[in-house]
XYZ file of C-alpha atoms in Angstrom:
390
model
C -1.884 20.420 16.313
C -0.014 20.564 19.576
C 1.179 17.617 21.730
C 2.833 16.976 25.059
C 5.782 14.650 25.804
C 6.416 13.138 29.235
C 9.990 12.122 30.339
C 9.225 8.501 29.461
C 8.953 9.426 25.740
C 5.150 9.062 25.651
C 3.080 11.557 23.521
C -0.232 12.841 24.938
C -3.060 14.921 23.560
C -5.358 16.996 25.715
C -8.329 17.009 23.242
C -8.500 15.033 19.951
C -6.007 13.122 17.846
C -5.522 10.343 20.248
C -4.008 6.981 19.102
C -7.346 5.755 17.717
C -7.442 8.628 15.352
C -4.108 7.722 13.681
C -5.080 3.981 13.284
C -7.232 4.976 10.219
C -4.120 5.486 8.149
C -2.681 2.016 9.218
C -5.428 0.581 6.954
C -3.094 1.429 3.967
C 0.224 2.525 5.411
C 2.702 0.380 7.310
C 3.245 3.016 9.841
C 2.426 6.610 10.478
C 4.971 9.382 11.525
C 3.400 12.710 12.607
C 5.345 15.930 12.375
C 3.976 18.303 15.109
C 4.682 20.851 17.735
C 5.598 18.908 20.866
C 5.969 20.563 24.348
C 7.909 18.695 27.043
C 6.033 18.379 30.417
C 6.862 16.534 33.599
C 3.570 14.796 34.191
C 0.541 13.969 31.946
C -2.954 14.969 33.527
C -5.342 12.268 34.425
C -7.754 13.219 31.508
C -5.143 13.341 28.764
C -5.111 10.703 26.041
C -2.159 8.735 24.724
C -1.346 9.628 21.023
C 1.468 7.428 20.050
C 1.464 3.689 19.951
C 2.150 0.551 17.856
C 3.186 1.814 14.376
C 2.376 5.381 15.239
C 5.289 7.709 16.167
C 5.873 11.498 16.415
C 8.776 13.784 15.258
C 8.982 17.006 17.255
C 8.864 20.375 15.571
C 9.812 23.699 17.220
C 7.074 24.568 19.704
C 5.257 27.831 19.188
C 1.946 29.533 19.933
C 0.582 32.106 17.797
C 1.930 34.150 14.611
C 4.657 36.078 16.505
C 6.315 33.007 17.954
C 6.020 31.297 14.562
C 7.975 34.153 12.944
C 10.630 33.930 15.585
C 11.028 30.290 14.961
C 10.410 29.850 11.190
C 14.065 29.352 10.294
C 14.299 26.384 12.813
C 10.961 25.149 11.500
C 12.288 25.057 8.037
C 15.535 23.173 9.132
C 13.423 20.588 11.022
C 11.013 20.080 8.181
C 13.952 19.729 5.630
C 15.528 17.083 7.961
C 12.258 15.200 8.381
C 11.402 15.046 4.735
C 14.497 13.101 3.641
C 12.820 9.666 3.950
C 10.737 7.795 1.477
C 7.213 8.099 3.130
C 4.209 9.330 1.542
C 3.415 12.872 2.681
C -0.120 13.960 3.743
C -0.733 17.530 4.811
C -3.556 18.640 7.076
C -4.433 22.115 6.027
C -4.696 24.980 6.628
C -1.428 25.044 8.600
C 1.588 27.213 8.693
C 3.539 24.252 9.334
C 2.195 22.454 6.181
C 3.071 25.676 4.275
C 6.559 25.381 5.523
C 6.738 21.979 4.027
C 5.270 22.537 0.595
C 8.385 24.418 -1.000
C 10.680 21.526 0.174
C 8.377 19.003 -1.514
C 8.376 20.951 -4.704
C 12.137 21.056 -4.720
C 12.122 17.268 -4.355
C 9.349 17.022 -7.094
C 7.679 14.990 -4.536
C 3.927 14.226 -4.586
C 1.825 14.929 -1.510
C -1.790 14.758 -0.430
C -3.926 17.317 1.394
C -6.787 16.911 3.860
C -8.569 20.221 3.862
C -10.315 20.766 7.274
C -10.905 24.430 7.437
C -11.299 27.903 5.670
C -8.952 30.652 6.683
C -11.034 33.237 4.751
C -13.765 32.803 7.320
C -11.218 32.268 10.146
C -10.100 35.753 9.635
C -13.457 37.364 9.032
C -14.336 40.548 11.021
C -15.152 39.764 14.489
C -13.648 36.214 14.445
C -9.994 36.985 15.222
C -8.624 39.987 17.060
C -5.243 40.676 15.497
C -3.966 44.066 13.885
C -2.878 42.053 10.811
C -6.209 40.362 10.358
C -7.024 41.877 6.949
C -3.584 40.807 5.649
C -4.019 37.206 7.111
C -7.524 37.095 5.316
C -5.792 37.761 1.991
C -2.597 35.744 2.505
C -3.687 32.500 4.072
C -6.628 31.684 1.479
C -4.085 32.361 -1.288
C -1.580 30.045 0.322
C -4.247 27.236 0.740
C -5.380 27.614 -2.866
C -1.757 27.087 -4.019
C -1.385 24.013 -1.795
C -4.529 22.398 -3.043
C -3.598 23.091 -6.748
C -0.218 21.357 -6.105
C -1.324 18.320 -4.492
C -1.627 14.956 -6.262
C -4.659 13.962 -3.910
C -6.993 16.176 -2.158
C -9.796 15.393 0.384
C -12.125 17.823 1.888
C -14.306 17.728 5.027
C -17.156 19.281 2.991
C -18.980 17.806 0.010
C -18.966 21.009 -1.997
C -18.143 24.309 0.028
C -14.415 24.141 0.456
C -13.929 22.538 -2.913
C -15.409 25.731 -4.560
C -12.983 27.975 -2.883
C -9.957 25.797 -2.728
C -10.182 23.697 -5.954
C -7.837 20.745 -6.491
C -5.713 20.323 -9.514
C -7.770 19.101 -12.551
C -5.895 15.806 -12.754
C -5.732 15.118 -8.950
C -7.625 12.555 -7.136
C -10.194 14.294 -5.107
C -12.819 13.070 -2.541
C -14.488 14.121 0.671
C -14.872 12.693 4.182
C -15.032 14.123 7.615
C -12.249 13.432 10.151
C -14.771 12.737 12.855
C -14.796 9.521 14.766
C -18.371 8.092 15.365
C -18.443 4.574 16.507
C -21.653 3.025 17.169
C -21.924 4.008 20.710
C -21.798 7.684 19.600
C -25.390 7.362 18.385
C -28.627 7.319 20.473
C -30.929 4.598 19.494
C -34.077 6.750 18.879
C -34.765 10.411 18.231
C -35.858 12.594 21.177
C -39.522 13.377 21.898
C -40.336 16.957 23.291
C -43.988 16.154 24.313
C -43.508 17.880 27.714
C -41.343 20.873 27.365
C -39.242 21.769 30.571
C -39.773 25.002 32.446
C -36.143 25.826 31.652
C -34.413 24.831 28.412
C -30.729 23.790 28.418
C -28.526 24.872 25.316
C -24.985 23.381 24.892
C -22.119 24.494 22.672
C -18.733 22.781 22.295
C -16.258 25.249 21.250
C -12.467 26.278 21.634
C -12.005 29.422 23.481
C -8.443 30.012 22.074
C -10.058 32.225 19.492
C -13.389 33.865 19.174
C -14.529 32.298 15.864
C -16.846 29.929 17.290
C -19.157 32.872 18.218
C -19.519 32.181 21.958
C -19.733 35.912 22.652
C -22.604 36.177 20.175
C -24.386 33.320 21.851
C -23.960 34.901 25.254
C -25.688 38.139 24.002
C -28.417 36.094 22.333
C -29.160 34.355 25.638
C -29.302 37.696 27.335
C -31.963 38.702 24.879
C -33.962 35.635 25.393
C -33.821 35.878 29.180
C -34.997 39.517 29.075
C -37.768 38.244 26.811
C -38.940 35.701 29.499
C -37.542 32.636 28.083
C -35.934 30.593 30.813
C -32.643 29.140 29.257
C -29.326 28.043 30.631
C -26.283 27.405 28.625
C -23.387 24.688 28.983
C -20.157 25.811 27.376
C -17.650 22.926 26.765
C -14.140 24.076 25.817
C -11.271 26.268 27.030
C -8.737 28.773 25.829
C -7.191 32.257 26.423
C -10.545 33.986 25.900
C -12.419 32.144 28.613
C -11.831 34.801 31.264
C -12.969 37.503 28.807
C -16.216 35.433 28.109
C -16.727 34.861 31.855
C -16.469 38.477 32.462
C -19.024 39.143 29.582
C -21.364 36.580 31.324
C -21.086 38.468 34.582
C -21.833 41.768 32.867
C -24.871 40.365 31.294
C -26.231 39.147 34.513
C -26.007 35.463 33.334
C -23.824 34.027 35.902
C -26.595 31.569 37.337
C -27.644 30.593 33.800
C -24.241 29.875 32.216
C -21.924 27.013 33.050
C -18.224 26.879 31.741
C -17.246 23.194 31.789
C -13.706 23.625 30.514
C -12.000 21.172 28.264
C -13.340 17.707 28.350
C -11.710 14.576 26.642
C -13.459 13.562 23.486
C -15.955 10.698 23.682
C -18.186 9.811 26.612
C -17.414 12.969 28.729
C -18.596 15.364 25.865
C -21.582 13.043 25.175
C -22.631 13.322 28.806
C -23.117 17.060 28.498
C -24.734 16.741 25.164
C -27.346 14.344 26.641
C -28.234 16.811 29.280
C -29.148 19.488 26.740
C -32.295 20.159 24.849
C -30.621 22.021 21.860
C -27.185 22.440 20.396
C -26.116 25.832 19.246
C -22.907 26.699 17.121
C -22.988 30.368 15.867
C -19.625 30.274 14.275
C -17.902 33.005 12.270
C -16.085 30.108 10.357
C -16.127 26.324 10.005
C -14.917 23.475 7.833
C -17.354 20.783 8.721
C -17.945 20.927 12.594
C -17.406 17.608 14.257
C -19.031 18.906 17.407
C -22.278 19.526 15.568
C -22.166 16.068 14.009
C -21.628 14.568 17.331
C -24.548 16.497 18.796
C -26.741 15.286 15.811
C -25.728 11.795 16.635
C -27.160 12.316 20.249
C -30.516 13.343 18.563
C -30.195 17.029 19.552
C -31.904 19.753 17.587
C -29.160 22.040 16.260
C -28.945 25.708 15.272
C -25.950 26.897 13.305
C -24.615 29.893 11.071
C -24.523 30.075 7.430
C -20.647 29.441 7.097
C -18.415 26.620 5.884
C -20.103 23.368 5.727
C -22.800 23.952 8.372
C -25.415 24.350 5.450
C -24.384 20.797 4.427
C -25.578 19.505 7.805
C -28.759 21.751 8.480
C -31.620 22.991 6.469
C -31.915 26.706 6.001
C -34.530 27.096 8.498
C -32.212 26.050 11.275
C -29.558 28.603 10.224
C -28.773 32.226 10.994
C -26.181 34.691 9.590
C -22.890 34.875 11.497
C -22.471 37.691 14.194
C -26.264 38.539 14.115
C -27.151 38.415 17.722
C -30.945 39.316 17.256
C -31.340 36.600 14.425
C -29.880 33.978 16.691
C -31.968 34.973 19.749
C -35.072 34.886 17.590
C -34.059 31.447 16.163
C -33.430 30.123 19.642
C -36.961 31.334 20.697
C -38.510 30.082 17.535
C -37.166 26.479 18.093
C -37.531 26.051 21.873
C -41.057 27.210 21.864
C -42.081 24.548 19.189
C -42.084 21.000 20.623
C -43.143 19.431 17.339
C -40.484 21.219 15.546
C -37.800 20.157 18.063
C -38.978 16.490 17.706
C -38.697 16.608 13.971
C -35.311 18.286 14.119
C -34.128 15.406 16.394
C -35.232 12.677 13.879
C -33.691 14.594 11.021
C -30.414 15.225 12.756
C -29.960 11.716 13.855
C -30.673 10.362 10.400
C -28.186 12.894 8.801
C -25.479 11.943 11.459
C -25.656 8.388 10.118
C -24.005 9.557 6.856
C -20.915 10.203 9.039
C -20.595 6.920 10.833
C -17.261 5.305 10.688
C -18.354 2.489 8.312
C -19.711 5.077 5.928
C -16.508 7.152 5.667
C -14.006 4.317 5.735
C -14.282 3.476 2.063
C -13.518 6.923 0.802
C -10.667 7.441 3.152
C -9.130 4.174 2.102
C -9.339 5.054 -1.536
C -7.707 8.363 -0.834
C -4.818 6.899 1.139
C -4.360 4.222 -1.591
C -4.043 6.815 -4.304
C -1.466 8.740 -2.385
C 0.517 5.628 -1.716
C 0.492 4.794 -5.423
C 1.608 8.261 -6.337
C 4.415 7.961 -3.936
C 5.620 4.604 -5.186
C 5.602 5.976 -8.736
C 7.806 8.968 -7.631
C 10.256 6.566 -5.827
C 10.663 4.605 -8.959
C 11.684 7.650 -10.894
C 14.360 8.194 -8.191
C 15.808 4.806 -9.033
């Protein structure tokens, strides 16, 4: 997580983790302090969201982007983390994260309990084709090993999946363990009724919501699949919501495939109504990821009653039935699945109803009870630890 700070001291986020996100922790804890990379800027953009607020504060850590910069600043990071962990607060790590991994040795030295919220899988993040880095094979071995150790040492562990991440990164046998997504789905995020596809359009609109900072959302695969569909006579356009360093590369791929008129890059949009507006204009949501925890973007699309196509990675099979899935990095399977779905109006209507019903399992009121129990257990563990310190 990276944030921006303006001269008045306000903390801003460009995508997620606005103040409303941190308020969930205040159901149990008196206050929340977030240790995060913070970059200083002169002015906040008009579409940025305020991240700090009443009882929610931030402590800055050295700012870096990417493995190289992290290694250059790792000593500063350790010093900042050691200083920040001198208080009596409960400690909760959102992992996988190099910053969290820096904190764990310090917590162990203090014999201090900590909780983890497991939101992703580095084994899939560094799968072939997902990340372009010369040390990718080493990262694929090292970071999952690191994540398993962090989970095994935690006194409380929550996962965004119901089963998938738990199998690969199990909690300690005596730890409190639960599952819940970190998604925010208020009532206005849901459409009242499923979609009806009685009169299919002449041109279908697909949408994907994806970071373009890395390639692990499979947007390159989706573009190639759209090209195959177009050559086969299926009239499809694609909306891409998201931004990052690979955008120019993907735009060049779009041009090379002759899809400039069919593909729209929207850039980064603030979470909430802006993203829902794009979802509502589409006929189907597609997420052919190389890796996932439990994709919030897909759940948001399901809440809008969209038929969804995804890959067989991470927690996606917990959201969609097998008939709506394709293997990752399989362009031809994805193109065929898109054609299979879009040319069957009855199936699309059925998918809409099923997805809307499934998304209800992730509504705020459904997740709140499990989250609160998790936070309460971590608080109790921390209070017990403080008593041993006298």
